[in-house]
PDB file of C-alpha atoms and ligand atoms in Angstrom:
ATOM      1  CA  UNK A   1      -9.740  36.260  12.043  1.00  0.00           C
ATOM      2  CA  UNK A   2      -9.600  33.379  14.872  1.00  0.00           C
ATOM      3  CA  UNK A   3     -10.942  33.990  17.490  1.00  0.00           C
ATOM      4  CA  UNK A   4     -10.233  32.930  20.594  1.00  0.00           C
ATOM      5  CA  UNK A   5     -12.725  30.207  21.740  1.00  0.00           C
ATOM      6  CA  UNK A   6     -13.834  30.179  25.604  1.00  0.00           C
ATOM      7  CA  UNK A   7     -13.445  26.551  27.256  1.00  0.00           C
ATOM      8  CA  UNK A   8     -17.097  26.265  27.517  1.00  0.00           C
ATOM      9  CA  UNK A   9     -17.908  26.828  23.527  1.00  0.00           C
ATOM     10  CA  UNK A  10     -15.002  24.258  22.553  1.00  0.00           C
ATOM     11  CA  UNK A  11     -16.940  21.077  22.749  1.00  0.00           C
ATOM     12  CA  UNK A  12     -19.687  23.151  20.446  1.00  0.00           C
ATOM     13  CA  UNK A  13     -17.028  24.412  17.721  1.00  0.00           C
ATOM     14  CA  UNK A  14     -17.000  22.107  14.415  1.00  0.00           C
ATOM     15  CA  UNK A  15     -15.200  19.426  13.574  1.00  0.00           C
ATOM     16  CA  UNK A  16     -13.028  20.158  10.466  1.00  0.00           C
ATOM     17  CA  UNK A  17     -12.496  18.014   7.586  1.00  0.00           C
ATOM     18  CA  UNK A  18     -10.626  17.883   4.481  1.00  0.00           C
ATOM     19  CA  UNK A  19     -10.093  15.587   1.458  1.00  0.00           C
ATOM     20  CA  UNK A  20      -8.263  16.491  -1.887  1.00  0.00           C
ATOM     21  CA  UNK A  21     -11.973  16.327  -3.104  1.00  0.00           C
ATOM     22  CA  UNK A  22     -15.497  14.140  -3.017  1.00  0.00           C
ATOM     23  CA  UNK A  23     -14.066  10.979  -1.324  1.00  0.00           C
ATOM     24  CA  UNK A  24     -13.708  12.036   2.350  1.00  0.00           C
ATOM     25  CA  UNK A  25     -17.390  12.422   2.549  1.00  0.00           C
ATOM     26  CA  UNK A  26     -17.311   8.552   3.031  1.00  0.00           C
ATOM     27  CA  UNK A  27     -15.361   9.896   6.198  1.00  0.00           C
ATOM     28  CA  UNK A  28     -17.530  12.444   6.895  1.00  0.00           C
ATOM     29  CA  UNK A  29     -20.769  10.159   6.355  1.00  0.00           C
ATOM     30  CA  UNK A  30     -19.412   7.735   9.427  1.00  0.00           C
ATOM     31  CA  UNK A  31     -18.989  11.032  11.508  1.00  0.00           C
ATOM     32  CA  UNK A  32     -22.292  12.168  11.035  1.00  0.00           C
ATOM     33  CA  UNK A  33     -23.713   8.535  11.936  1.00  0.00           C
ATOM     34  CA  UNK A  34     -21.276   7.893  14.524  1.00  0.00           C
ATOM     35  CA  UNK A  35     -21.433  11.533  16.757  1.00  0.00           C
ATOM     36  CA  UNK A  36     -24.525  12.992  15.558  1.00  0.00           C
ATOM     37  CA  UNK A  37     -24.720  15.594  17.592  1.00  0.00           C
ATOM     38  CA  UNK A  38     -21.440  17.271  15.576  1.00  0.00           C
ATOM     39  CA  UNK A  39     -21.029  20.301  13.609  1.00  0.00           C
ATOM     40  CA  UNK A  40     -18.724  19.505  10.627  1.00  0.00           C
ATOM     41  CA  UNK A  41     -16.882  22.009   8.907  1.00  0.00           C
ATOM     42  CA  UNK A  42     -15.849  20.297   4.878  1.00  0.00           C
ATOM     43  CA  UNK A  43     -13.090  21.132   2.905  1.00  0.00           C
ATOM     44  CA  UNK A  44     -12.669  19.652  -0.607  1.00  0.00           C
ATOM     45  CA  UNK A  45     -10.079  20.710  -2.491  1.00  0.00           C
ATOM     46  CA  UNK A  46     -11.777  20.003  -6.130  1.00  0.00           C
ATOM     47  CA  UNK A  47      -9.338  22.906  -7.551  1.00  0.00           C
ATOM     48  CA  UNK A  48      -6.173  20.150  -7.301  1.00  0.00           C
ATOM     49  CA  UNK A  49      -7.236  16.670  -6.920  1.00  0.00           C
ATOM     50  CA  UNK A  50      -6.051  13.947  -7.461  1.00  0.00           C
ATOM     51  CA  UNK A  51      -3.632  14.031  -4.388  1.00  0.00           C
ATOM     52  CA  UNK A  52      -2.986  10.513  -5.532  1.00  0.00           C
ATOM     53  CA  UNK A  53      -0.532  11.010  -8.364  1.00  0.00           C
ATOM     54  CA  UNK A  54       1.282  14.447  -6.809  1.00  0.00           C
ATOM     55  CA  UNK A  55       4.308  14.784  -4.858  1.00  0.00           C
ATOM     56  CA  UNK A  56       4.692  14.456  -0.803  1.00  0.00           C
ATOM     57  CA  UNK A  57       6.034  18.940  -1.057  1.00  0.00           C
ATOM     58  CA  UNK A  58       3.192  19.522  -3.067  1.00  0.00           C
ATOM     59  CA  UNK A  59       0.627  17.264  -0.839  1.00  0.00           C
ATOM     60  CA  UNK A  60       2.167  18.318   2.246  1.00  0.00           C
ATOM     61  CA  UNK A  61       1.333  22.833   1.142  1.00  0.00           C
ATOM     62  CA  UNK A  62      -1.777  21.697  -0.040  1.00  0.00           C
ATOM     63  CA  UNK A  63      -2.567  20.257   3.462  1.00  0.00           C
ATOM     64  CA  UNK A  64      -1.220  23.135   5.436  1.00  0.00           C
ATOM     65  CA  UNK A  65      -3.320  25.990   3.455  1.00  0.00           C
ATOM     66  CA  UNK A  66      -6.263  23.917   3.992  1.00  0.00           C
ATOM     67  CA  UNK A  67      -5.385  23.771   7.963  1.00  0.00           C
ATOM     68  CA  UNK A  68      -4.847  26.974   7.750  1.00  0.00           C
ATOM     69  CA  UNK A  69      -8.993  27.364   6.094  1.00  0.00           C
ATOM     70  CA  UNK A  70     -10.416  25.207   8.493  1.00  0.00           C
ATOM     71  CA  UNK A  71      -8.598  27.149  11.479  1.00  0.00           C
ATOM     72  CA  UNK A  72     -10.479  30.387  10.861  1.00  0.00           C
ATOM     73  CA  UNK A  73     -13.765  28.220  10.759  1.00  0.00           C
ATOM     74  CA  UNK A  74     -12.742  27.985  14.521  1.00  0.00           C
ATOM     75  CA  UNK A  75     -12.764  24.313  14.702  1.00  0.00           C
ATOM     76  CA  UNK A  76     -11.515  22.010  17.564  1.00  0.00           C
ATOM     77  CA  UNK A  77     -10.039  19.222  16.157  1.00  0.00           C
ATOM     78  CA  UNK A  78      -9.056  18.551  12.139  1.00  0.00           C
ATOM     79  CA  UNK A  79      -9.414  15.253  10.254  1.00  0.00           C
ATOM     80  CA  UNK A  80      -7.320  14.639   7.517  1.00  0.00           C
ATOM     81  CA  UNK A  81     -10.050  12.502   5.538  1.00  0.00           C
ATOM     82  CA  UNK A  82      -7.793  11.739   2.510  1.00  0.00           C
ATOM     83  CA  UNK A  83      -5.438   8.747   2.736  1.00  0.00           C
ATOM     84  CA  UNK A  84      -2.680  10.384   0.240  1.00  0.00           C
ATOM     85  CA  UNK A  85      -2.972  13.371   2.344  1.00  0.00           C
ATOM     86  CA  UNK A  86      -2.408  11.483   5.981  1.00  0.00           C
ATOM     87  CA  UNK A  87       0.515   9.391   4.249  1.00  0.00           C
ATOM     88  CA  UNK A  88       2.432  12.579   3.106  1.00  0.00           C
ATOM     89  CA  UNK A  89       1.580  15.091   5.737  1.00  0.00           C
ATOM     90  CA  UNK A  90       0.237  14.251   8.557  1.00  0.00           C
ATOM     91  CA  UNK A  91       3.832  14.329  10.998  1.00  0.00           C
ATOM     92  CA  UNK A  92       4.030  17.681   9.660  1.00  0.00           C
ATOM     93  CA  UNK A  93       0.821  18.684  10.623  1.00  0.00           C
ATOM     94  CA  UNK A  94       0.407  17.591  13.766  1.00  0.00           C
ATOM     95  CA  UNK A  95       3.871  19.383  14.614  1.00  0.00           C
ATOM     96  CA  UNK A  96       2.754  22.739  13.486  1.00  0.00           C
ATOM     97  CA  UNK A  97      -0.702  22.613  14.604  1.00  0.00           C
ATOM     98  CA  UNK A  98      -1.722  23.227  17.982  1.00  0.00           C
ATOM     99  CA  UNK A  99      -5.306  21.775  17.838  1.00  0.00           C
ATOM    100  CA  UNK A 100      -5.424  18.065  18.001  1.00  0.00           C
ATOM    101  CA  UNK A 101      -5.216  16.758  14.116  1.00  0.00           C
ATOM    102  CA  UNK A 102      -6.291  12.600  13.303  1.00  0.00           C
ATOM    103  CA  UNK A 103      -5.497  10.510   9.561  1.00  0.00           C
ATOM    104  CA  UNK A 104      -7.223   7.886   8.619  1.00  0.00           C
ATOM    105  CA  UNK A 105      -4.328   5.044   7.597  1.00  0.00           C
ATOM    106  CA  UNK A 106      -3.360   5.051  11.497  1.00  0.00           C
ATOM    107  CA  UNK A 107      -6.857   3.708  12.916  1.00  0.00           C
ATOM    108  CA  UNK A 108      -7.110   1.659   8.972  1.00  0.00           C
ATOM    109  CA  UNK A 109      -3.710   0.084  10.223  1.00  0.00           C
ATOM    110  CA  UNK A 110      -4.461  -0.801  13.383  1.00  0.00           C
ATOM    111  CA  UNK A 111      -8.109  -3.117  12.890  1.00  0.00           C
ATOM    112  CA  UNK A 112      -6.336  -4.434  10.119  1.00  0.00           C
ATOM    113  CA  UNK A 113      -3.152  -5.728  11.875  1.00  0.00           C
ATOM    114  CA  UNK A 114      -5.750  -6.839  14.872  1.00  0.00           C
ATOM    115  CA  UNK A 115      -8.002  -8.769  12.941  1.00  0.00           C
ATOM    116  CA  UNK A 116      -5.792 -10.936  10.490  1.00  0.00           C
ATOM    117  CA  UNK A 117      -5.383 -14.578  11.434  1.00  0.00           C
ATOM    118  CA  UNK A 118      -3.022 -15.532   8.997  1.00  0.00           C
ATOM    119  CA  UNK A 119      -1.006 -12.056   9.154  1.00  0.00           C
ATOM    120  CA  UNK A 120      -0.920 -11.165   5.090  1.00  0.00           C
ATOM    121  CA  UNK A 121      -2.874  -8.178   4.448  1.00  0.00           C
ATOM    122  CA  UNK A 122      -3.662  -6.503   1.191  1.00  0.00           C
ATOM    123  CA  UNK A 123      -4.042  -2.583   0.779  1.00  0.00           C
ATOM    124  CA  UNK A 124      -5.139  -1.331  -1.872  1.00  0.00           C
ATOM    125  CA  UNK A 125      -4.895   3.025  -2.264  1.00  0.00           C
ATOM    126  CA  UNK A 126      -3.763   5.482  -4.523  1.00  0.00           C
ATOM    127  CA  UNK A 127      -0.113   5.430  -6.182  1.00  0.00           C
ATOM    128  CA  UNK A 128       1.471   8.113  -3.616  1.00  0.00           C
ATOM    129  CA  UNK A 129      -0.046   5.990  -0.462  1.00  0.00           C
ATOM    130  CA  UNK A 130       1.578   2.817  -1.552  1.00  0.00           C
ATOM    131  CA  UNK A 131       4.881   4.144  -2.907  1.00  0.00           C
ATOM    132  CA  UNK A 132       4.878   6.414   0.957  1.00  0.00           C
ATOM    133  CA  UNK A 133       4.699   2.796   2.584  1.00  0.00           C
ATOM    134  CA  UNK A 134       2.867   3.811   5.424  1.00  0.00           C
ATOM    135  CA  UNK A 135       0.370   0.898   5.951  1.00  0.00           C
ATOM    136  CA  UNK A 136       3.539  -1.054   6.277  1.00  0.00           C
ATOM    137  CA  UNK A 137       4.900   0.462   8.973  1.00  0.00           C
ATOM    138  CA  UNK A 138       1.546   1.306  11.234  1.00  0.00           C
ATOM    139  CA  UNK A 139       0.549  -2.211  10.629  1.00  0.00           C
ATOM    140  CA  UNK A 140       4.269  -3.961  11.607  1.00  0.00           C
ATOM    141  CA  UNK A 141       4.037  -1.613  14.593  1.00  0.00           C
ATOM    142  CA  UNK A 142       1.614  -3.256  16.092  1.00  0.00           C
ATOM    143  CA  UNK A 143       2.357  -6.962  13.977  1.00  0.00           C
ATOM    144  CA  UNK A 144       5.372  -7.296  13.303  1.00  0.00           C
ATOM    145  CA  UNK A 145       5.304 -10.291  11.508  1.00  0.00           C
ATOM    146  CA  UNK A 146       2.269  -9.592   9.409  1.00  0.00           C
ATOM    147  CA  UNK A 147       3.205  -9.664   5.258  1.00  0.00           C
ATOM    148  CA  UNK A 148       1.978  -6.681   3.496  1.00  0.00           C
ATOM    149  CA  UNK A 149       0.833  -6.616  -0.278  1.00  0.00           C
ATOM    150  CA  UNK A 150       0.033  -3.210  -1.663  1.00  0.00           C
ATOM    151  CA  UNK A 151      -1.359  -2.375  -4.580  1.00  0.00           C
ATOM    152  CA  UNK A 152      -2.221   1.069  -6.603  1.00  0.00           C
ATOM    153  CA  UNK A 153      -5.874   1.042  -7.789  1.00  0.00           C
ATOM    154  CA  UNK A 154      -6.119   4.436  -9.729  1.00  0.00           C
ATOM    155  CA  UNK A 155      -8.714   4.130 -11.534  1.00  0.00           C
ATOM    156  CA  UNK A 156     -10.859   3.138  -8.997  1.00  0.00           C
ATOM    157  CA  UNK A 157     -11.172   6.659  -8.213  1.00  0.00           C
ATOM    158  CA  UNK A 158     -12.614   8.360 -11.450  1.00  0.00           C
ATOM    159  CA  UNK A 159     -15.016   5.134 -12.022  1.00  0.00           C
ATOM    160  CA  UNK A 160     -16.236   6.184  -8.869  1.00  0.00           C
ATOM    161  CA  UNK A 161     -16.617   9.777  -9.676  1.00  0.00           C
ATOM    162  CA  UNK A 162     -18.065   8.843 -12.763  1.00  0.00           C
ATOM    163  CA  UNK A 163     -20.676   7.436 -10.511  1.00  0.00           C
ATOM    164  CA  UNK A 164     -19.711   3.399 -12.090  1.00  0.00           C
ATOM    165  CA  UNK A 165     -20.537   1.754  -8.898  1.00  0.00           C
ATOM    166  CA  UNK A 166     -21.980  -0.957 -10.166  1.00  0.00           C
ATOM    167  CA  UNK A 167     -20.697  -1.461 -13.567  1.00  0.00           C
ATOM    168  CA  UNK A 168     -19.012  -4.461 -15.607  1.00  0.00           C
ATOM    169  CA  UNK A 169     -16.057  -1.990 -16.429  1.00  0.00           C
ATOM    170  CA  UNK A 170     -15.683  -1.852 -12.433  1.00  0.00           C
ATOM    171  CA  UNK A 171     -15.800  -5.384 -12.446  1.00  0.00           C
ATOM    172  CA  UNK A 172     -13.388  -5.551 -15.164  1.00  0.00           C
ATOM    173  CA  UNK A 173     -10.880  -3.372 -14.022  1.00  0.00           C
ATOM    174  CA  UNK A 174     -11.224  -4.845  -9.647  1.00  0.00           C
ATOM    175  CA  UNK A 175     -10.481  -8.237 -11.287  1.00  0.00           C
ATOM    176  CA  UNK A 176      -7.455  -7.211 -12.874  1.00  0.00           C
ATOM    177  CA  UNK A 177      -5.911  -5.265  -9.702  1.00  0.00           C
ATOM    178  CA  UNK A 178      -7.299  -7.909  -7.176  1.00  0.00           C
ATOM    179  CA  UNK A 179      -6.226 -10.909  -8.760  1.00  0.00           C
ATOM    180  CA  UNK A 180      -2.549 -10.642  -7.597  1.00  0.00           C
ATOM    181  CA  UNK A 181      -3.911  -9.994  -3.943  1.00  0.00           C
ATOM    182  CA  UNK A 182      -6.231 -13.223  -4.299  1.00  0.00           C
ATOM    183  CA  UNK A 183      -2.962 -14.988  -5.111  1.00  0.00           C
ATOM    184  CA  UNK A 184      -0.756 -13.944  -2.170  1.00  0.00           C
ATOM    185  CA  UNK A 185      -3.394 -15.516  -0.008  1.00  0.00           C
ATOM    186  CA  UNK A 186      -4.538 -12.525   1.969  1.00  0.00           C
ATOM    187  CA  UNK A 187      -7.513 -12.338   4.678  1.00  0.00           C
ATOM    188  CA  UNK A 188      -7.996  -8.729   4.884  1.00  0.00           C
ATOM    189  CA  UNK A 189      -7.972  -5.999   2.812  1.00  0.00           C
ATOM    190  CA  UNK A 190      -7.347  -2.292   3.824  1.00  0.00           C
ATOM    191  CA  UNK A 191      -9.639  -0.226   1.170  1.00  0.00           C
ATOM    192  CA  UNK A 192      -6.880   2.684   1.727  1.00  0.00           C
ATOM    193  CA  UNK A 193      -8.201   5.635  -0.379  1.00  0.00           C
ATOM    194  CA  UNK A 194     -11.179   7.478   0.217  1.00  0.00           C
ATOM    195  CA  UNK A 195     -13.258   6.306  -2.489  1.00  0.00           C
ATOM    196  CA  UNK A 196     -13.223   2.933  -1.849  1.00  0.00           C
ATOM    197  CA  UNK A 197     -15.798   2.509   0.374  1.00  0.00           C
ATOM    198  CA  UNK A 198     -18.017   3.279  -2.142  1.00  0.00           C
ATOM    199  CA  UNK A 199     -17.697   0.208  -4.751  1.00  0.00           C
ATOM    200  CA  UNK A 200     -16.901  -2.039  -1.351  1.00  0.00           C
ATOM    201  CA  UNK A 201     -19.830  -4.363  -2.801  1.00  0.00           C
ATOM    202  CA  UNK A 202     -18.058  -4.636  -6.222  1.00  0.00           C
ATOM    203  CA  UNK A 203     -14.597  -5.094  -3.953  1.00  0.00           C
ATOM    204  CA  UNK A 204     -15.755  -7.946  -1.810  1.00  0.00           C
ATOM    205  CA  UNK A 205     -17.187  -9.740  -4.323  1.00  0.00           C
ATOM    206  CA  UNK A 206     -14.123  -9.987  -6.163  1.00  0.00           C
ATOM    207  CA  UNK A 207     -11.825 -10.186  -3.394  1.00  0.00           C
ATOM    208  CA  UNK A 208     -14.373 -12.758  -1.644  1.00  0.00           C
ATOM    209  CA  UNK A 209     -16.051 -13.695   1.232  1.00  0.00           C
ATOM    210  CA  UNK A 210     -12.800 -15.216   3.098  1.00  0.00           C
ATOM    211  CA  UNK A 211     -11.312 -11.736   3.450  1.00  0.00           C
ATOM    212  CA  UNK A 212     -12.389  -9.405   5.793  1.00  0.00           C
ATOM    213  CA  UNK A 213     -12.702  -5.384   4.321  1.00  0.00           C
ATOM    214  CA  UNK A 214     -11.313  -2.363   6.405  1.00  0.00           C
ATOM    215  CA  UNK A 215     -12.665   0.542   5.892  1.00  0.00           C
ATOM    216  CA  UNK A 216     -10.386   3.260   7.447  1.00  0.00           C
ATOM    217  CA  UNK A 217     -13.500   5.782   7.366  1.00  0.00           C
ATOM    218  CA  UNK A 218     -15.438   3.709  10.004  1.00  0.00           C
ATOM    219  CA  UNK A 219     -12.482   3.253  12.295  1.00  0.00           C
ATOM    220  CA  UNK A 220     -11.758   6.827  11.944  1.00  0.00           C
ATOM    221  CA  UNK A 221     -14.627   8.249  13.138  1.00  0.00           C
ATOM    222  CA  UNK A 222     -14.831   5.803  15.763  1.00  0.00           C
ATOM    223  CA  UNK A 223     -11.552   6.725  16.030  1.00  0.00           C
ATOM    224  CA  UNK A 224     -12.393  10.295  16.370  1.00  0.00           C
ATOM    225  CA  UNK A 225     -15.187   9.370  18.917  1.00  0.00           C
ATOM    226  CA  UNK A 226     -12.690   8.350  21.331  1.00  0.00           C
ATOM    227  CA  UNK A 227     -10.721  11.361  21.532  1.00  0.00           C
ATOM    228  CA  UNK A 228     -13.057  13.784  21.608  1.00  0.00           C
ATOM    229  CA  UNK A 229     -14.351  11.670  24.607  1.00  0.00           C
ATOM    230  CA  UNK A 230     -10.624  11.338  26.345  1.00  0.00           C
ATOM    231  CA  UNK A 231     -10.350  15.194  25.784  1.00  0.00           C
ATOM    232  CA  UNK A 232     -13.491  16.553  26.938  1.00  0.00           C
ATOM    233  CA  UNK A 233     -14.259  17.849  23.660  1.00  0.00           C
ATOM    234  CA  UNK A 234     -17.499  15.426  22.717  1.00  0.00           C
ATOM    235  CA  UNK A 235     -20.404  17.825  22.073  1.00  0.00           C
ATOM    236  CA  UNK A 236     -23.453  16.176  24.436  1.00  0.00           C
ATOM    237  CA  UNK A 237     -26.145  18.505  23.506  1.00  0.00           C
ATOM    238  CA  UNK A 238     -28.036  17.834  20.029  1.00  0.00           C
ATOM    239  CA  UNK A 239     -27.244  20.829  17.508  1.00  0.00           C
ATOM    240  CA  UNK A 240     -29.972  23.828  17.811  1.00  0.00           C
ATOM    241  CA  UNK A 241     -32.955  23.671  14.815  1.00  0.00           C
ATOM    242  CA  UNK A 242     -32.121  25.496  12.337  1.00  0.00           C
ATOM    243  CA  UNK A 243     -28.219  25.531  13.222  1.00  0.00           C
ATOM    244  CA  UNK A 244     -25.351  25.483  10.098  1.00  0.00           C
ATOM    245  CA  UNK A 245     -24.682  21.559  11.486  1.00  0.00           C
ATOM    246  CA  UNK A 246     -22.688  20.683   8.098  1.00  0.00           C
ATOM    247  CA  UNK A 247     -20.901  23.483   6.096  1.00  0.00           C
ATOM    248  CA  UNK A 248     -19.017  22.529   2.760  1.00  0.00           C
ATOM    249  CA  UNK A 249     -16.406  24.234   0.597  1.00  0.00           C
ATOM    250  CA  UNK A 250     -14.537  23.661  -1.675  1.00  0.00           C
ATOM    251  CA  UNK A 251     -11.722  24.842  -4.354  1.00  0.00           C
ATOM    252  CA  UNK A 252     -13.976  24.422  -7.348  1.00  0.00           C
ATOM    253  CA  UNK A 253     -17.253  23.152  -9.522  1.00  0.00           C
ATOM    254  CA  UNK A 254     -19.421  23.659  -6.130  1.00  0.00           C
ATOM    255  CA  UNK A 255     -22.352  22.055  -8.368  1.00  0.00           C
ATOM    256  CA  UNK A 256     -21.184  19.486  -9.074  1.00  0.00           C
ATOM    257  CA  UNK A 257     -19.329  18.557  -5.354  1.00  0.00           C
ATOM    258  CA  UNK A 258     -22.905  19.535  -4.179  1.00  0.00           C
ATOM    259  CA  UNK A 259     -24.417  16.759  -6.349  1.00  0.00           C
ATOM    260  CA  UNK A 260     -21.957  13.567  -5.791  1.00  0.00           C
ATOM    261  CA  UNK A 261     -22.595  14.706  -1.873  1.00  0.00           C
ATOM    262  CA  UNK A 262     -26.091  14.498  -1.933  1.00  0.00           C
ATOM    263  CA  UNK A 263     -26.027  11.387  -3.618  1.00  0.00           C
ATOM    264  CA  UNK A 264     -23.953   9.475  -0.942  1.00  0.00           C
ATOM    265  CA  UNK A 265     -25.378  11.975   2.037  1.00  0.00           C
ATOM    266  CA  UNK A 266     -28.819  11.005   3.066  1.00  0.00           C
ATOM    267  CA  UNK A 267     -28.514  14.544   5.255  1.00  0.00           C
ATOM    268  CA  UNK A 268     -29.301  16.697   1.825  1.00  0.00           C
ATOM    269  CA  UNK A 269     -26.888  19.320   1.471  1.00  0.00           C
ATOM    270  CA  UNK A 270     -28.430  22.711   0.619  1.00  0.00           C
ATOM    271  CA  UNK A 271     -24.871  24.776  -0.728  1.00  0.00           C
ATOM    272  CA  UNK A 272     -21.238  23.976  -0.830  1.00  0.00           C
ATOM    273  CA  UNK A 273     -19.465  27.497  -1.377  1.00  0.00           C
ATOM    274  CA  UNK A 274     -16.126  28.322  -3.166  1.00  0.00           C
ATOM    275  CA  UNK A 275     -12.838  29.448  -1.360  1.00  0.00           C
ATOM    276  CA  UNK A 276      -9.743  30.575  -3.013  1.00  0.00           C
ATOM    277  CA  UNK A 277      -7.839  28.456  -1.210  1.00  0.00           C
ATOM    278  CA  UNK A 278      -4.396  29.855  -2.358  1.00  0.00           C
ATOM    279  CA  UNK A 279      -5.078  32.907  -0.536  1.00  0.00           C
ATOM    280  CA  UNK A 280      -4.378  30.905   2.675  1.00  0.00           C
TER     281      UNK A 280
HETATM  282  N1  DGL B 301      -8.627  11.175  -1.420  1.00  0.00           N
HETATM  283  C1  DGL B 301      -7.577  10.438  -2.059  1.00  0.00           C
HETATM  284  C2  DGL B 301      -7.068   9.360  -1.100  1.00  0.00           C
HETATM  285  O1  DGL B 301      -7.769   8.906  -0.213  1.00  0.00           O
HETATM  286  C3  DGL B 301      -8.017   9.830  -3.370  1.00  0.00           C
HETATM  287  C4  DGL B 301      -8.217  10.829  -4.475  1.00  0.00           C
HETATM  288  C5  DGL B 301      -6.933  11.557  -4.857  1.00  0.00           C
HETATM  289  O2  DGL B 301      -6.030  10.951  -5.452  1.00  0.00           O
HETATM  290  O3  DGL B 301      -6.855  12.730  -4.529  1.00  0.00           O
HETATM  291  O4  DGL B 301      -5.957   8.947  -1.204  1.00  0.00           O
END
C-alpha cells in the first residue's frame, strides 16, 4: 500500500527510475554522481525490452504499470530514464501522475539546440524515438531554425548488451549509420537512447572531434538536480550507513541485470529482485 508520506520524510523518500531495461543505469550512474546523497529506487523492465521497436499503446501501458511499481516504493519524484519511453509517454504520464515525473529527450533537446553554432544537429536513438519526432520539436522550440537529421541506430543497443564496446564490428556498424550524419554537416550529436553513452568513445571517434556529443543522461540528472532544488525536495543529509541507498528490480534474468550493472556501476550492487510487473 502507499502510504502517505509526512512533509518532513519527502526530501528522504527515493528517487524512482525506470528504463525498458539495462540502459537507464547510464541515467542512473549521473544521478548517483551528481546528488549523492539520493536514494534511488530502479526499475528495469528486462521482461519486454526493446521499447525501441514497440508501439506508442504498448510503450505508453508499459510506462504506466511501472509508475504504478515505483509509486508503492513511495518515491517523490519519477524519471523516465528510457528515451523511447519519454517520446511515447511521457504527456500521459505527467497528466495522470500527481508526483512530479522528468524524460530525458527534453533536457537532451535543450543543450543541444543551445550549443550548436551552425544549427544542424544529428540524433541518433532507437526506431520509435525517431519515427515519434520528438527531438524535432523540443529542439525547434527553443531554435527554430536549427535542421534536424535523425537517424535509427538499432543495433547499437544489443552490441552494447553484448558488452562490444570496443569492437571493430562497433566500428563497422557506427561508420555505416554515421556516415550520412558526417555528410549533412552537423556539429552536435544528441546520443538519444540510453545505451549510447556507453560506446560514446567509439561514437566520437567516428563522428569526430568537430561535433560536440549530448548526452541526455548528464543533462538529466542535472536536470533533475534543479528541481528537486526549486521544490524543496533535495535530500541535504548523506544517506544513514548501512541504509538500502540503491534498490533494483526488474521484470526478468535478475543475474544477469545484476552483472551488466555492476560492470558500468562502480557502487557494486549486491541484489536486483524480480517483480511481476503485470500485476500492477
Ligand atoms: N532504453 C531504450 C531507449 O533509450 C533503448 C532500448 C530499447 O529499445 O528498449 O530508447
Amino acid at each position: 500500500m502507499n502510504q502517505e508520506l509526512k512533509p518532513a520524510d519527502i526530501s528522504r523518500a527515493p528517487i524512482g527510475v525506470f528504463d525498458s531495461g539495462v540502459g537507464g543505469l547510464t541515467v542512473a550512474r549521473e544521478i548517483m554522481r551528481q546528488i549523492p546523497n539520493e536514494s534511488i529506487c530502479y526499475f528495469g523492465d528486462t521482461a519486454r525490452v526493446p521499447y525501441g521497436s514497440k508501439s506508442k499503446e504498448t510503450v505508453t501501458r508499459f510506462s504506466r504499470q511501472i509508475v504504478r511499481f515505483l509509486k508503492t516504493h513511495q518515491v517523490k519524484t519519477i524519471v523516465v530514464a528510457c528515451n523511447t519511453a519519454s517520446a511515447y509517454a511521457l504527456d500521459e504520464l505527467e497528466k495522470e501522475t500527481d508526483i512530479p515525473i522528468i524524460g530525458v529527450v527534453k533536457p537532451g533537446a535543450k543543450v543541444a539546440a543551445e550549443v550548436t553554432k551552425n544549427g544542424k544537429i544529428g540524433v541518433i536513438a532507437t526506431e520509435a524515438t525517431i519515427g515519434s519526432q520528438i527531438y524535432t520539436q523540443y529542439i525547434r522550440e527553443i531554435n527554430s531554425n536549427a535542421t534536424i537529421y535523425g537517424k535509427a541506430c538499432p543495433l547499437f543497443v544489443p552490441l552494447v548488451e553484448e558488452g562490444l564496446w570496443q569492437d571493430p564490428v562497433t566500428d563497422e556498424i557506427a561508420r555505416r549509420y554515421l556516415t550520412e550524419l558526417i555528410d549533412s554537416g552537423i556539429d552536435t550529436l544528441i546520443m538519444g537512447c540510453t545505451h549510447y553513452p556507453l560506446i560514446r568513445s567509439t561514437i566520437g571517434r567516428i563522428i569526430g572531434s568537430d561535433v560536440t556529443l549530448v548526452n541526455p543522461a548528464y543533462e538529466t540528472a542535472l536536470e533533475l538536480k534543479n528541481m528537486l532544488k526549486e521544490r524543496g525536495l533535495l535530500n541535504e543529509e548523506p544517506p544513514k550507513l548501512g541504509s538500502n541507498q540503491y534498490q533494483f528490480y526488474v521484470s526478468d534474468a535478475a543475474e544477469k541485470f545484476k552483472q551488466f550493472a555492476n560492470s558500468i556501476i562502480k557502487y557494486g550492487i549486491l541484489s536486483a529482485k524480480t517483480v511481476n510487473i503485470e500485476d500492477y
